[in-house]
Coordinates of C-alpha atoms in Angstrom, one line a residue:
Chain A
M629 CA 82.0 49.8 61.9
P630 CA 78.5 50.3 60.7
E631 CA 75.9 51.7 63.0
Q632 CA 73.3 49.0 62.5
Q633 CA 75.1 46.6 64.8
L634 CA 73.9 48.3 67.8
L635 CA 70.3 48.4 66.5
D636 CA 70.3 44.7 65.9
A637 CA 68.3 44.1 69.1
E638 CA 65.5 46.2 67.7
K639 CA 65.5 44.3 64.5
G640 CA 65.0 41.1 66.5
Q641 CA 68.5 39.8 65.8
A642 CA 70.9 38.9 68.5
P643 CA 73.8 41.3 68.8
V644 CA 77.3 40.4 67.5
I645 CA 78.8 41.1 70.9
G646 CA 77.1 40.9 74.4
P647 CA 76.4 44.2 76.2
G648 CA 78.7 45.7 78.9
H649 CA 82.0 44.8 77.3
T650 CA 85.0 47.2 77.1
F651 CA 88.4 47.0 75.6
A652 CA 89.8 45.8 78.9
T653 CA 87.1 43.1 79.5
V654 CA 87.3 41.5 76.0
T655 CA 91.1 41.5 76.2
D656 CA 91.1 39.9 79.7
K657 CA 88.4 37.5 78.9
I658 CA 89.9 36.0 75.7
S659 CA 93.5 36.1 76.9
S660 CA 92.6 34.5 80.3
V661 CA 91.7 31.3 78.5
V662 CA 95.3 31.0 77.5
L663 CA 97.1 32.7 80.4
T664 CA 95.3 32.2 83.7
Q665 CA 92.1 30.3 83.5
R666 CA 91.9 26.7 84.5
Q667 CA 90.9 24.5 81.6
P668 CA 87.4 23.1 81.8
L669 CA 86.7 19.4 82.1
M670 CA 85.7 19.4 78.4
W671 CA 89.2 20.3 77.4
F672 CA 90.8 17.5 79.3
A673 CA 88.2 15.0 78.1
T674 CA 88.5 15.9 74.4
L675 CA 92.2 16.2 74.5
S676 CA 92.7 12.8 76.0
T677 CA 90.3 11.1 73.6
A678 CA 91.9 12.9 70.7
F679 CA 95.3 11.8 72.0
L680 CA 94.3 8.2 72.1
L681 CA 92.8 8.4 68.5
T682 CA 96.1 10.0 67.4
M683 CA 98.0 7.0 68.8
L684 CA 95.6 4.8 66.8
L685 CA 96.5 6.9 63.7
L686 CA 100.2 6.3 64.4
L687 CA 99.6 2.6 64.8
A688 CA 97.6 2.4 61.5
V689 CA 100.3 4.4 59.6
T690 CA 103.0 2.2 61.0
V691 CA 101.3 -0.9 59.9
L692 CA 100.6 0.7 56.6
F693 CA 104.3 1.6 56.1
A694 CA 105.3 -2.0 57.1
K695 CA 102.8 -3.9 55.0
G696 CA 101.6 -1.5 52.3
T697 CA 98.2 -0.4 51.1
G698 CA 97.0 -4.0 51.0
I699 CA 95.9 -3.6 54.6
W700 CA 93.1 -1.2 53.2
G701 CA 90.1 -2.5 51.4
I702 CA 91.2 -0.9 48.1
N703 CA 91.9 -3.0 45.0
M704 CA 91.1 -2.8 41.3
P705 CA 88.7 -1.4 40.2
V706 CA 88.1 0.7 43.4
A707 CA 91.7 1.9 44.0
W708 CA 90.7 5.2 45.7
G709 CA 88.5 4.1 48.5
F710 CA 88.7 5.8 51.9
A711 CA 92.0 7.6 51.4
I712 CA 90.6 9.9 48.6
T713 CA 87.2 10.2 50.3
N714 CA 88.8 11.4 53.5
F715 CA 91.2 13.7 51.5
V716 CA 88.3 15.5 49.8
W717 CA 86.2 15.6 53.0
W718 CA 89.0 17.2 55.1
I719 CA 90.0 19.7 52.4
G720 CA 86.3 20.7 52.1
I721 CA 86.0 21.3 55.8
G722 CA 88.9 23.7 55.7
H723 CA 87.1 25.9 53.2
A724 CA 84.8 27.5 55.7
G725 CA 87.7 29.0 57.6
T726 CA 89.0 30.8 54.5
L727 CA 85.5 31.8 53.5
I728 CA 85.0 33.4 56.9
S729 CA 88.4 35.0 57.2
A730 CA 88.8 36.2 53.6
I731 CA 85.5 36.4 51.7
L732 CA 83.5 37.8 54.6
L733 CA 86.3 40.4 55.3
L734 CA 86.0 41.6 51.7
L735 CA 82.3 41.7 52.0
N736 CA 82.6 43.8 55.1
Q737 CA 80.7 41.5 57.4
P738 CA 82.1 42.5 60.8
W739 CA 80.2 39.7 62.7
R740 CA 82.9 37.3 61.4
N741 CA 85.5 39.0 63.7
S742 CA 84.7 36.8 66.7
I743 CA 84.7 33.5 64.8
N744 CA 87.4 33.9 62.1
R745 CA 90.4 33.0 64.3
F746 CA 89.3 29.5 65.3
A747 CA 87.8 28.9 61.9
E748 CA 91.2 29.6 60.3
A749 CA 92.9 27.3 62.8
M750 CA 90.3 24.7 61.8
T751 CA 91.3 25.2 58.2
I752 CA 95.0 24.6 58.8
F753 CA 94.4 21.5 60.8
A754 CA 91.9 20.1 58.4
V755 CA 94.3 20.7 55.5
A756 CA 97.0 19.0 57.5
C757 CA 94.8 15.9 57.9
A758 CA 93.8 16.1 54.3
G759 CA 97.4 16.3 53.1
L760 CA 98.2 13.0 54.9
F761 CA 95.9 10.9 52.8
P762 CA 97.2 11.2 49.2
I763 CA 100.7 10.7 50.6
L764 CA 99.7 7.6 52.6
H765 CA 97.9 6.3 49.5
L766 CA 101.0 6.5 47.4
G767 CA 102.2 3.0 48.1
R768 CA 105.7 4.3 48.6
P769 CA 105.0 7.4 50.7
W770 CA 108.6 8.1 51.5
L771 CA 109.0 9.1 47.8
F772 CA 106.3 11.8 47.9
Y773 CA 108.8 14.5 47.0
W774 CA 108.9 13.1 43.5
L775 CA 105.7 15.1 43.0
I776 CA 107.6 18.3 43.2
P777 CA 109.7 19.4 40.2
Y778 CA 113.4 19.5 41.1
P779 CA 116.6 18.7 39.2
N780 CA 117.3 15.1 39.9
T781 CA 119.7 12.3 38.8
M782 CA 116.9 10.2 37.6
G783 CA 116.3 12.7 34.8
V784 CA 112.5 12.6 35.2
Q785 CA 110.0 15.4 36.0
P786 CA 106.3 15.6 36.9
Q787 CA 103.7 15.6 34.2
F788 CA 101.9 18.9 34.2
R789 CA 99.0 17.7 32.1
S790 CA 97.8 15.6 35.1
P791 CA 95.3 17.1 37.5
L792 CA 97.0 15.1 40.3
V793 CA 100.1 17.3 39.9
W794 CA 97.8 20.4 39.9
D795 CA 96.5 19.1 43.2
V796 CA 99.9 19.1 44.7
F797 CA 100.4 22.8 43.8
A798 CA 96.8 23.8 44.8
V799 CA 96.9 22.1 48.2
T800 CA 100.4 23.2 49.2
T801 CA 99.7 26.8 48.2
Y802 CA 96.4 26.6 50.1
A803 CA 98.1 25.3 53.2
T804 CA 100.9 27.9 53.0
V805 CA 98.6 30.9 52.4
S806 CA 96.3 29.8 55.2
V807 CA 99.1 29.6 57.6
L808 CA 100.4 33.0 56.5
F809 CA 97.0 34.7 56.8
W810 CA 96.5 33.1 60.2
F811 CA 99.8 34.4 61.4
V812 CA 99.3 37.9 60.1
G813 CA 96.0 38.0 62.0
L814 CA 97.6 36.6 65.1
L815 CA 100.4 39.1 65.3
P816 CA 98.7 41.9 67.2
D817 CA 97.1 39.3 69.6
L818 CA 100.5 37.7 70.2
A819 CA 101.7 41.1 71.3
T820 CA 98.7 41.3 73.7
L821 CA 99.6 37.9 75.2
R822 CA 103.3 39.0 75.5
D823 CA 102.2 42.1 77.4
R824 CA 99.7 40.3 79.6
S825 CA 101.7 37.2 80.4
Q826 CA 102.9 36.9 84.0
T827 CA 105.5 34.2 83.5
R828 CA 108.9 34.5 82.0
L829 CA 108.3 31.5 79.7
G830 CA 105.0 33.1 78.4
Q831 CA 106.7 36.4 77.8
M832 CA 109.5 34.7 75.9
F833 CA 107.2 32.5 73.9
Y834 CA 104.7 35.1 72.9
G835 CA 107.4 37.8 72.7
M836 CA 109.3 35.8 70.1
L837 CA 106.2 35.1 68.1
A838 CA 105.0 38.7 68.3
M839 CA 108.2 39.8 66.6
G840 CA 108.2 43.2 68.4
W841 CA 104.7 44.3 67.3
R842 CA 104.0 47.7 68.9
G843 CA 100.6 48.6 67.5
S844 CA 101.8 51.9 66.1
A845 CA 99.6 53.6 63.5
R846 CA 102.2 52.7 60.8
H847 CA 102.1 49.1 61.9
W848 CA 98.3 49.0 61.7
R849 CA 98.2 50.7 58.3
Q850 CA 100.5 48.1 56.7
H851 CA 98.8 45.4 58.6
E852 CA 95.4 46.4 57.3
V853 CA 96.7 46.6 53.7
A854 CA 98.3 43.3 54.0
S855 CA 95.2 41.7 55.5
L856 CA 93.0 43.0 52.7
L857 CA 95.4 42.0 50.0
L858 CA 95.7 38.5 51.5
A859 CA 92.0 38.3 51.7
G860 CA 91.8 39.2 48.0
L861 CA 94.3 36.5 47.2
A862 CA 92.8 33.9 49.4
T863 CA 89.3 34.3 47.9
P864 CA 90.1 33.1 44.4
L865 CA 92.5 30.6 45.9
V866 CA 89.9 28.9 48.1
L867 CA 87.5 28.7 45.2
S868 CA 90.3 27.2 43.0
V869 CA 91.4 24.6 45.5
H870 CA 88.2 22.6 45.5
T871 CA 87.8 23.2 41.8
V872 CA 91.2 21.6 41.3
V873 CA 90.2 18.7 43.6
S874 CA 87.1 18.2 41.5
F875 CA 89.3 18.2 38.4
D876 CA 90.8 15.0 39.8
F877 CA 87.4 13.5 39.0
T878 CA 86.1 15.5 36.0
I879 CA 89.2 15.1 33.8
A880 CA 88.8 11.4 33.9
I881 CA 86.2 9.9 31.5
L882 CA 84.6 7.7 34.1
P883 CA 80.7 7.9 34.2
G884 CA 79.6 10.0 37.1
W885 CA 82.8 11.9 37.2
H886 CA 83.2 13.4 33.7
S887 CA 80.9 16.4 34.3
T888 CA 81.2 20.2 34.2
I889 CA 79.0 20.7 37.2
F890 CA 81.7 19.3 39.6
P891 CA 83.7 22.5 40.3
P892 CA 80.8 24.7 41.6
Y893 CA 79.2 21.7 43.2
F894 CA 82.4 20.7 45.1
V895 CA 83.0 24.3 46.3
A896 CA 79.4 24.6 47.6
G897 CA 79.7 21.2 49.3
A898 CA 83.0 22.2 50.8
I899 CA 81.6 25.4 52.4
Y900 CA 78.6 23.4 53.5
S901 CA 80.6 20.8 55.4
G902 CA 83.0 23.5 56.6
F903 CA 80.3 25.6 58.3
A904 CA 79.0 22.4 59.9
M905 CA 82.4 21.8 61.4
V906 CA 82.5 25.5 62.6
L907 CA 79.3 24.9 64.4
V908 CA 80.4 21.5 65.8
L909 CA 83.5 23.3 67.3
A910 CA 81.9 26.6 68.3
I911 CA 78.9 25.3 70.2
P912 CA 80.8 23.2 72.8
L913 CA 83.6 25.9 73.0
R914 CA 81.2 28.8 73.9
A915 CA 79.5 26.6 76.5
A916 CA 82.7 25.3 78.1
Y917 CA 84.5 28.6 78.2
G918 CA 81.5 30.8 78.8
L919 CA 82.0 32.7 75.6
G920 CA 78.3 33.1 74.8
D921 CA 78.7 36.9 74.8
L922 CA 81.4 36.9 72.1
I923 CA 80.2 33.9 70.0
T924 CA 76.6 34.9 70.2
M925 CA 73.4 33.4 68.8
R926 CA 73.9 35.7 65.8
H927 CA 77.0 33.8 64.8
L928 CA 75.3 30.5 65.1
D929 CA 72.3 31.8 63.3
N930 CA 74.3 33.2 60.4
S931 CA 76.4 30.0 60.1
A932 CA 73.2 27.9 60.0
K933 CA 71.9 30.1 57.2
V934 CA 75.1 29.7 55.2
M935 CA 74.8 26.0 55.7
L936 CA 71.2 26.0 54.5
G937 CA 72.1 28.1 51.5
T938 CA 75.0 26.0 50.4
G939 CA 73.1 22.8 51.3
L940 CA 70.4 23.9 48.7
I941 CA 73.1 24.4 46.1
V942 CA 74.3 20.9 46.8
A943 CA 70.8 19.5 46.6
Y944 CA 70.4 21.3 43.2
S945 CA 73.6 19.7 42.0
Y946 CA 72.4 16.2 43.0
L947 CA 69.2 16.8 41.0
M948 CA 71.2 18.1 38.0
E949 CA 73.5 15.1 38.1
A950 CA 70.5 12.8 37.9
F951 CA 68.8 14.9 35.3
M952 CA 71.9 15.1 33.1
A953 CA 72.4 11.4 33.3
W954 CA 68.9 10.9 31.9
Y955 CA 68.9 13.9 29.5
S956 CA 72.3 13.0 28.0
G957 CA 71.0 9.7 26.7
V958 CA 74.4 8.1 27.4
G959 CA 73.8 4.5 28.4
V960 CA 76.6 4.2 31.0
E961 CA 75.7 7.5 32.6
K962 CA 72.0 6.3 33.0
F963 CA 73.2 3.0 34.3
L964 CA 75.5 4.7 36.8
M965 CA 72.7 6.8 38.2
L966 CA 70.4 3.8 38.5
N967 CA 73.2 1.8 40.1
R968 CA 73.8 4.5 42.6
M969 CA 70.2 4.6 43.6
T970 CA 69.4 0.9 43.6
G971 CA 72.7 -0.9 43.4
P972 CA 74.8 -2.4 46.2
Y973 CA 75.6 1.1 47.6
A974 CA 72.0 2.3 47.5
E975 CA 71.9 2.4 51.3
Q976 CA 74.8 4.9 51.5
F977 CA 73.3 6.9 48.6
W978 CA 69.9 7.3 50.3
M979 CA 71.6 8.0 53.6
L980 CA 73.5 10.9 52.0
V981 CA 70.3 12.2 50.5
S982 CA 68.5 12.3 53.8
C983 CA 71.5 13.8 55.6
N984 CA 72.3 16.5 53.1
I985 CA 68.9 17.3 51.6
V986 CA 66.1 16.3 53.9
I987 CA 67.3 16.9 57.5
I988 CA 68.9 20.3 56.6
Q989 CA 65.4 21.7 55.8
L990 CA 64.8 22.0 59.5
L991 CA 67.1 25.0 59.4
W992 CA 64.3 27.0 57.8
F993 CA 62.8 27.3 61.2
R994 CA 64.1 30.0 63.5
K995 CA 63.4 27.8 66.5
V996 CA 65.8 25.2 65.3
R997 CA 68.5 27.7 64.5
Q998 CA 68.1 29.2 68.0
N999 CA 68.5 25.8 69.6
T1000 CA 72.2 25.0 70.1
L1001 CA 71.7 21.3 70.7
A1002 CA 69.6 20.9 67.5
L1003 CA 72.2 22.9 65.6
F1004 CA 75.0 20.7 66.9
G1005 CA 73.1 17.6 65.9
I1006 CA 72.3 18.8 62.4
S1007 CA 75.9 19.8 61.9
I1008 CA 77.1 16.3 62.8
V1009 CA 74.5 14.9 60.4
V1010 CA 75.8 17.2 57.6
L1011 CA 79.4 16.2 58.2
I1012 CA 78.4 12.5 57.9
G1013 CA 76.3 13.3 54.9
M1014 CA 79.2 15.1 53.1
W1015 CA 81.5 12.3 53.9
L1016 CA 79.0 9.8 52.4
E1017 CA 78.7 12.0 49.3
R1018 CA 82.4 11.7 48.5
Y1019 CA 82.3 8.0 49.4
V1020 CA 79.4 7.4 47.0
I1021 CA 81.0 9.5 44.2
I1022 CA 84.2 7.6 44.4
V1023 CA 83.1 4.1 45.0
T1024 CA 80.0 3.9 42.9
S1025 CA 81.7 5.4 39.9
L1026 CA 84.7 3.1 40.1
H1027 CA 83.2 -0.1 41.1
R1028 CA 81.1 -0.6 37.9
D1029 CA 82.3 1.2 34.8
F1030 CA 82.1 0.4 31.1
L1031 CA 83.2 -3.3 31.2
P1032 CA 81.1 -5.6 33.4
S1033 CA 84.1 -8.0 33.4
S1034 CA 86.1 -5.5 35.4
W1035 CA 83.4 -4.8 38.0
G1036 CA 84.2 -5.2 41.7
M1037 CA 83.2 -4.2 45.2
F1038 CA 84.9 -2.1 47.9
H1039 CA 84.7 -3.1 51.5
P1040 CA 86.6 -1.0 54.1
T1041 CA 88.8 -2.8 56.5
R1042 CA 89.4 -2.0 60.1
W1043 CA 92.6 -0.2 59.1
D1044 CA 90.6 2.0 56.8
W1045 CA 88.5 3.0 59.8
A1046 CA 91.5 3.3 62.1
T1047 CA 93.2 5.7 59.7
Y1048 CA 90.0 7.8 59.3
T1049 CA 89.1 8.1 63.0
G1050 CA 92.8 8.6 63.7
T1051 CA 92.8 11.8 61.6
I1052 CA 89.7 13.0 63.4
G1053 CA 91.7 12.5 66.6
L1054 CA 94.7 14.3 65.2
F1055 CA 92.5 17.2 64.1
L1056 CA 90.9 17.5 67.5
L1057 CA 94.3 17.2 69.3
L1058 CA 95.8 20.0 67.2
F1059 CA 92.7 22.1 67.6
F1060 CA 92.5 21.8 71.4
L1061 CA 96.2 22.5 71.8
F1062 CA 95.6 25.7 69.8
V1063 CA 92.7 26.6 72.1
R1064 CA 95.1 26.2 75.0
L1065 CA 98.1 28.1 73.5
L1066 CA 96.7 30.8 71.3
P1067 CA 93.8 33.2 71.6
M1068 CA 90.9 31.4 69.9
I1069 CA 89.0 34.7 69.2
S1070 CA 90.7 37.6 67.5
I1071 CA 91.1 40.1 70.3
F1072 CA 91.9 43.2 68.3
E1073 CA 89.1 42.6 65.8
V1074 CA 86.6 42.1 68.6
R1075 CA 87.8 45.5 70.1
T1076 CA 86.8 47.2 66.9
L1077 CA 83.3 45.9 67.3
L1078 CA 82.8 47.8 70.6
P1079 CA 80.8 51.0 70.5
E1080 CA 83.7 52.8 72.3
A1081 CA 86.0 52.0 69.4
R1082 CA 84.4 54.7 67.3
V1083 CA 86.2 58.0 67.1
K1084 CA 84.0 60.9 67.9
E1085 CA 84.8 63.7 65.5
E1086 CA 83.2 66.5 67.6
T1087 CA 86.4 66.6 69.6
R1088 CA 87.9 68.5 66.7
A1089 CA 88.7 71.9 68.0
Chain B
M1447 CA 125.7 60.2 68.9
R1448 CA 122.4 59.0 70.5
S1449 CA 120.2 61.2 72.5
P1450 CA 119.4 59.8 75.9
L1451 CA 115.7 60.2 75.2
H1452 CA 113.7 58.4 72.5
G1453 CA 110.9 60.8 73.0
I1454 CA 108.0 61.7 75.3
L1455 CA 105.0 59.5 75.6
A1456 CA 101.5 60.6 76.5
E1457 CA 98.7 58.1 77.5
F1458 CA 95.1 58.5 76.6
E1459 CA 91.9 56.6 77.5
S1460 CA 89.9 56.6 74.3
P1461 CA 90.6 56.5 70.6
S1462 CA 88.9 59.9 70.2
E1463 CA 91.3 61.5 72.6
L1464 CA 94.2 60.0 70.8
V1465 CA 93.1 61.2 67.4
A1466 CA 92.4 64.7 68.7
A1467 CA 95.9 64.8 70.4
A1468 CA 97.6 63.5 67.3
R1469 CA 95.9 66.2 65.3
R1470 CA 96.9 68.9 67.7
A1471 CA 100.5 67.7 67.7
K1472 CA 100.6 67.8 63.9
E1473 CA 99.0 71.3 63.9
R1474 CA 101.7 72.4 66.3
G1475 CA 104.3 71.4 63.7
Y1476 CA 105.7 68.2 65.2
R1477 CA 106.7 65.8 62.5
K1478 CA 108.1 62.8 64.3
V1479 CA 104.8 61.8 65.9
E1480 CA 103.8 58.1 66.5
A1481 CA 100.5 56.9 67.7
Y1482 CA 100.0 53.5 69.4
S1483 CA 96.6 51.8 69.8
P1484 CA 95.2 48.3 70.6
F1485 CA 93.4 48.2 67.3
P1486 CA 93.5 50.0 63.9
I1487 CA 92.0 53.5 63.9
E1488 CA 91.2 54.7 60.4
E1489 CA 91.2 58.4 61.4
L1490 CA 94.8 58.2 62.5
N1491 CA 95.8 57.5 58.9
D1492 CA 94.3 60.9 57.9
V1493 CA 96.0 62.7 60.7
L1494 CA 99.4 61.2 60.3
H1495 CA 99.2 61.0 56.5
L1496 CA 99.7 57.3 56.3
H1497 CA 97.5 56.6 53.3
H1498 CA 100.3 55.8 50.9
S1499 CA 101.6 52.3 51.2
R1500 CA 104.1 50.6 49.0
L1501 CA 102.8 47.2 49.9
P1502 CA 100.3 46.8 46.9
L1503 CA 103.2 47.3 44.5
I1504 CA 105.3 44.7 46.3
V1505 CA 102.4 42.3 46.1
L1506 CA 101.9 43.0 42.4
I1507 CA 105.5 42.3 41.7
G1508 CA 105.4 39.1 43.7
G1509 CA 102.3 38.0 41.8
I1510 CA 103.8 38.7 38.4
L1511 CA 107.0 36.9 39.4
G1512 CA 105.0 33.9 40.6
G1513 CA 103.0 33.7 37.5
L1514 CA 106.0 34.0 35.2
S1515 CA 108.0 31.4 37.2
G1516 CA 105.0 29.0 37.3
Y1517 CA 104.5 29.2 33.5
L1518 CA 108.2 29.1 32.6
L1519 CA 108.8 26.2 35.0
Q1520 CA 106.1 24.1 33.2
Y1521 CA 107.2 25.2 29.8
Y1522 CA 110.8 24.3 30.5
I1523 CA 110.0 20.9 31.9
A1524 CA 107.3 19.9 29.4
V1525 CA 109.0 21.2 26.3
I1526 CA 112.8 21.3 26.9
D1527 CA 113.8 19.2 29.8
Y1528 CA 111.5 16.2 29.8
P1529 CA 109.3 16.2 26.6
I1530 CA 106.9 13.3 26.5
N1531 CA 104.4 12.6 23.6
I1532 CA 101.1 11.8 25.1
G1533 CA 98.4 10.9 22.6
G1534 CA 100.0 13.3 20.1
R1535 CA 99.1 16.4 22.1
P1536 CA 101.4 19.3 21.7
L1537 CA 104.3 19.5 24.2
H1538 CA 103.4 23.2 24.9
S1539 CA 99.7 22.4 25.9
W1540 CA 99.1 25.7 27.6
P1541 CA 95.5 25.1 28.9
S1542 CA 97.0 22.4 31.2
F1543 CA 99.5 24.9 32.5
I1544 CA 96.9 27.4 33.8
V1545 CA 96.2 25.8 37.2
V1546 CA 99.9 25.7 38.4
T1547 CA 100.5 29.2 36.9
F1548 CA 97.6 30.5 38.9
E1549 CA 98.5 28.8 42.1
L1550 CA 102.1 30.1 42.0
T1551 CA 100.9 33.6 41.3
I1552 CA 98.8 33.5 44.5
L1553 CA 101.6 31.8 46.4
F1554 CA 104.3 34.4 45.5
A1555 CA 101.9 37.3 45.9
A1556 CA 100.9 36.1 49.4
L1557 CA 104.5 35.6 50.5
A1558 CA 105.2 39.1 49.2
A1559 CA 102.3 40.5 51.2
V1560 CA 103.4 38.9 54.4
F1561 CA 107.1 39.5 54.2
G1562 CA 106.5 42.9 52.6
M1563 CA 104.3 43.9 55.6
L1564 CA 106.9 42.7 58.1
A1565 CA 109.7 44.5 56.2
L1566 CA 107.8 47.8 55.9
N1567 CA 107.0 47.6 59.6
G1568 CA 110.6 46.9 60.5
L1569 CA 109.7 43.5 62.1
P1570 CA 111.0 41.4 63.7
K1571 CA 112.4 44.0 66.1
P1572 CA 113.4 42.5 69.5
Y1573 CA 114.1 45.9 71.1
H1574 CA 112.3 49.2 70.8
P1575 CA 112.6 52.1 73.3
V1576 CA 108.8 52.5 73.9
F1577 CA 108.8 49.2 75.8
N1578 CA 110.9 50.9 78.5
V1579 CA 107.8 52.6 79.7
P1580 CA 106.1 50.1 82.0
R1581 CA 102.6 51.4 81.2
F1582 CA 103.1 50.8 77.5
A1583 CA 102.1 47.2 78.1
L1584 CA 98.6 48.5 78.1
A1585 CA 98.9 49.7 74.5
S1586 CA 97.9 46.2 73.5
R1587 CA 94.9 46.2 75.9
N1588 CA 92.9 49.3 76.4
R1589 CA 95.2 52.4 76.4
F1590 CA 96.2 54.8 73.6
F1591 CA 99.6 56.4 73.4
L1592 CA 101.1 59.3 71.5
C1593 CA 104.8 59.7 71.3
V1594 CA 106.7 62.8 70.1
E1595 CA 110.2 61.6 69.2
S1596 CA 113.3 63.4 70.1
S1597 CA 114.5 63.3 66.5
D1598 CA 111.9 65.9 65.7
P1599 CA 113.5 69.3 65.0
Q1600 CA 111.0 71.0 67.3
F1601 CA 111.5 68.6 70.2
D1602 CA 112.4 70.1 73.5
R1603 CA 112.4 68.1 76.7
K1604 CA 110.4 70.5 78.8
D1605 CA 108.4 72.2 76.1
T1606 CA 107.1 69.1 74.5
A1607 CA 106.2 67.5 77.9
A1608 CA 104.3 70.6 78.8
F1609 CA 102.5 70.6 75.5
L1610 CA 101.5 66.9 75.9
E1611 CA 100.3 67.6 79.5
S1612 CA 98.0 70.3 78.0
L1613 CA 96.3 67.7 75.9
D1614 CA 94.5 66.1 78.9
A1615 CA 96.8 63.1 78.8
K1616 CA 96.3 60.7 81.6
E1617 CA 100.0 60.4 82.1
V1618 CA 103.1 61.8 80.4
S1619 CA 106.4 60.0 80.7
E1620 CA 109.9 60.2 79.1
V1621 CA 111.0 57.3 77.0
A1622 CA 114.6 56.3 77.6
D1623 CA 116.5 55.3 74.5

């Protein structure tokens, strides 16, 4: 690990890890959350709320299966509505986890070591929530497997010229690779839990999952090669996933969608909302579990900076969208932009601008980045803003296209809201079960951050 | 014919001591030496000559297989099995096939990386003799272990134990097989 980490205090930056920790203390502290510590009140409160919302999701989905998509506000011309908005929003949130675990690993940013585990968990659960929506939106969701090519008696096959089929491959690959990467990182820590567990059940459970990991030099060698290769594979993958999601829009000729700026703009927006979710999860977790010396102000500060950076890219994209609508001279494009800003959905548009462009500028100030409460609030605002962005892109483009005779309006119903808030509940439920059952911070990677982890070569005889 | 001993295990308190001990054992001519630590130690790779790994090759083969199967799958479906004329575009419209080809390349390569890593490490492995030493549970917490295995041609029950004692090991214990 680079020397500069210990000097950070002199540079005026908070350290990546609090002082006074040893291999034993970090191990015991992180594993105690799972093995011995009583869960804080926050855990019970969040879990029970999340459980109730998950029940709401089950209810909404049951009604949906019984009655069909007519219970939602969707109709022609706005056939996508909440389902696709939520899909893009959840997939985007997942992106920060892969960015932290893969891209920052390749860029040799060791501060990521204490936040990558729960960020990856966040990715997996966000992708799980995202994956529900296109399937629920199918109309006949029980036939979703028709999207996958397989020899069948109907003699039909998927159409590979359609971006919606690309999406199936991109999202399932992303989910699979995220789970694999997460598991590979967990393996040594599962062995720690196996060895630390006092109960027979815990030893069996973690022992099975750890697969007999012994931490031998040979193990570590292959493990490191595998982690680096997976990071190298996950990096282009994560950039491709939101690119493919944006293809769902750009390949169509609809005004406001048919644009080459979408792939980079969607990826930046994804990382933007993902880091907001990382902060929304990290700030209460470190307070409730007393992890302030492992998830330090440095992590919050860096995440806030990434949010600010990607937020500026998103702001630039909004400007370019408006500029190109005017510069292209295409009538429908100009109309679309005007309709977005002044039409029936103007309220949502200006709300998204203030959430995503105006309020985020507060992060330029160090005082704001050092204030956890302010950071938490701004992150919530960003999450709302990014949801509104997808909503505005989908609804305003669809509701008034080329033919005024086919114009219409979209109004969400209570089932739209129930499904959406239900997935937030499902996400939190899965996440807080993860916090209870698996180490939320990567123990072995935090050990490498400690000064005593460095091998002193003067011992050489 | 199994030897009753798997080897002799020495416990150390810091990564530096472990690396120094592994180096001394290698210099002494022991070949079946295994080091255990709670986190990866780069210097051990030098000492134990672990730099070569077959994993990148496995991943490359996985990736190539994935890419080929992705493209051929689409070619077979779009051109041979289920040809549909859409707006007069060619059946073999390769630009549309790029995304799925790319995704399957990544998918197969990632699967190869994970299962290759597990296979090369001999996992899952429910039983291994080193777990017979109770203190070995600390290998996943804060202790560092060096094991000279009994399959080593130079291994000698008393001699090897004495050698490991001489390395300032905190504790030296025999590992039952």
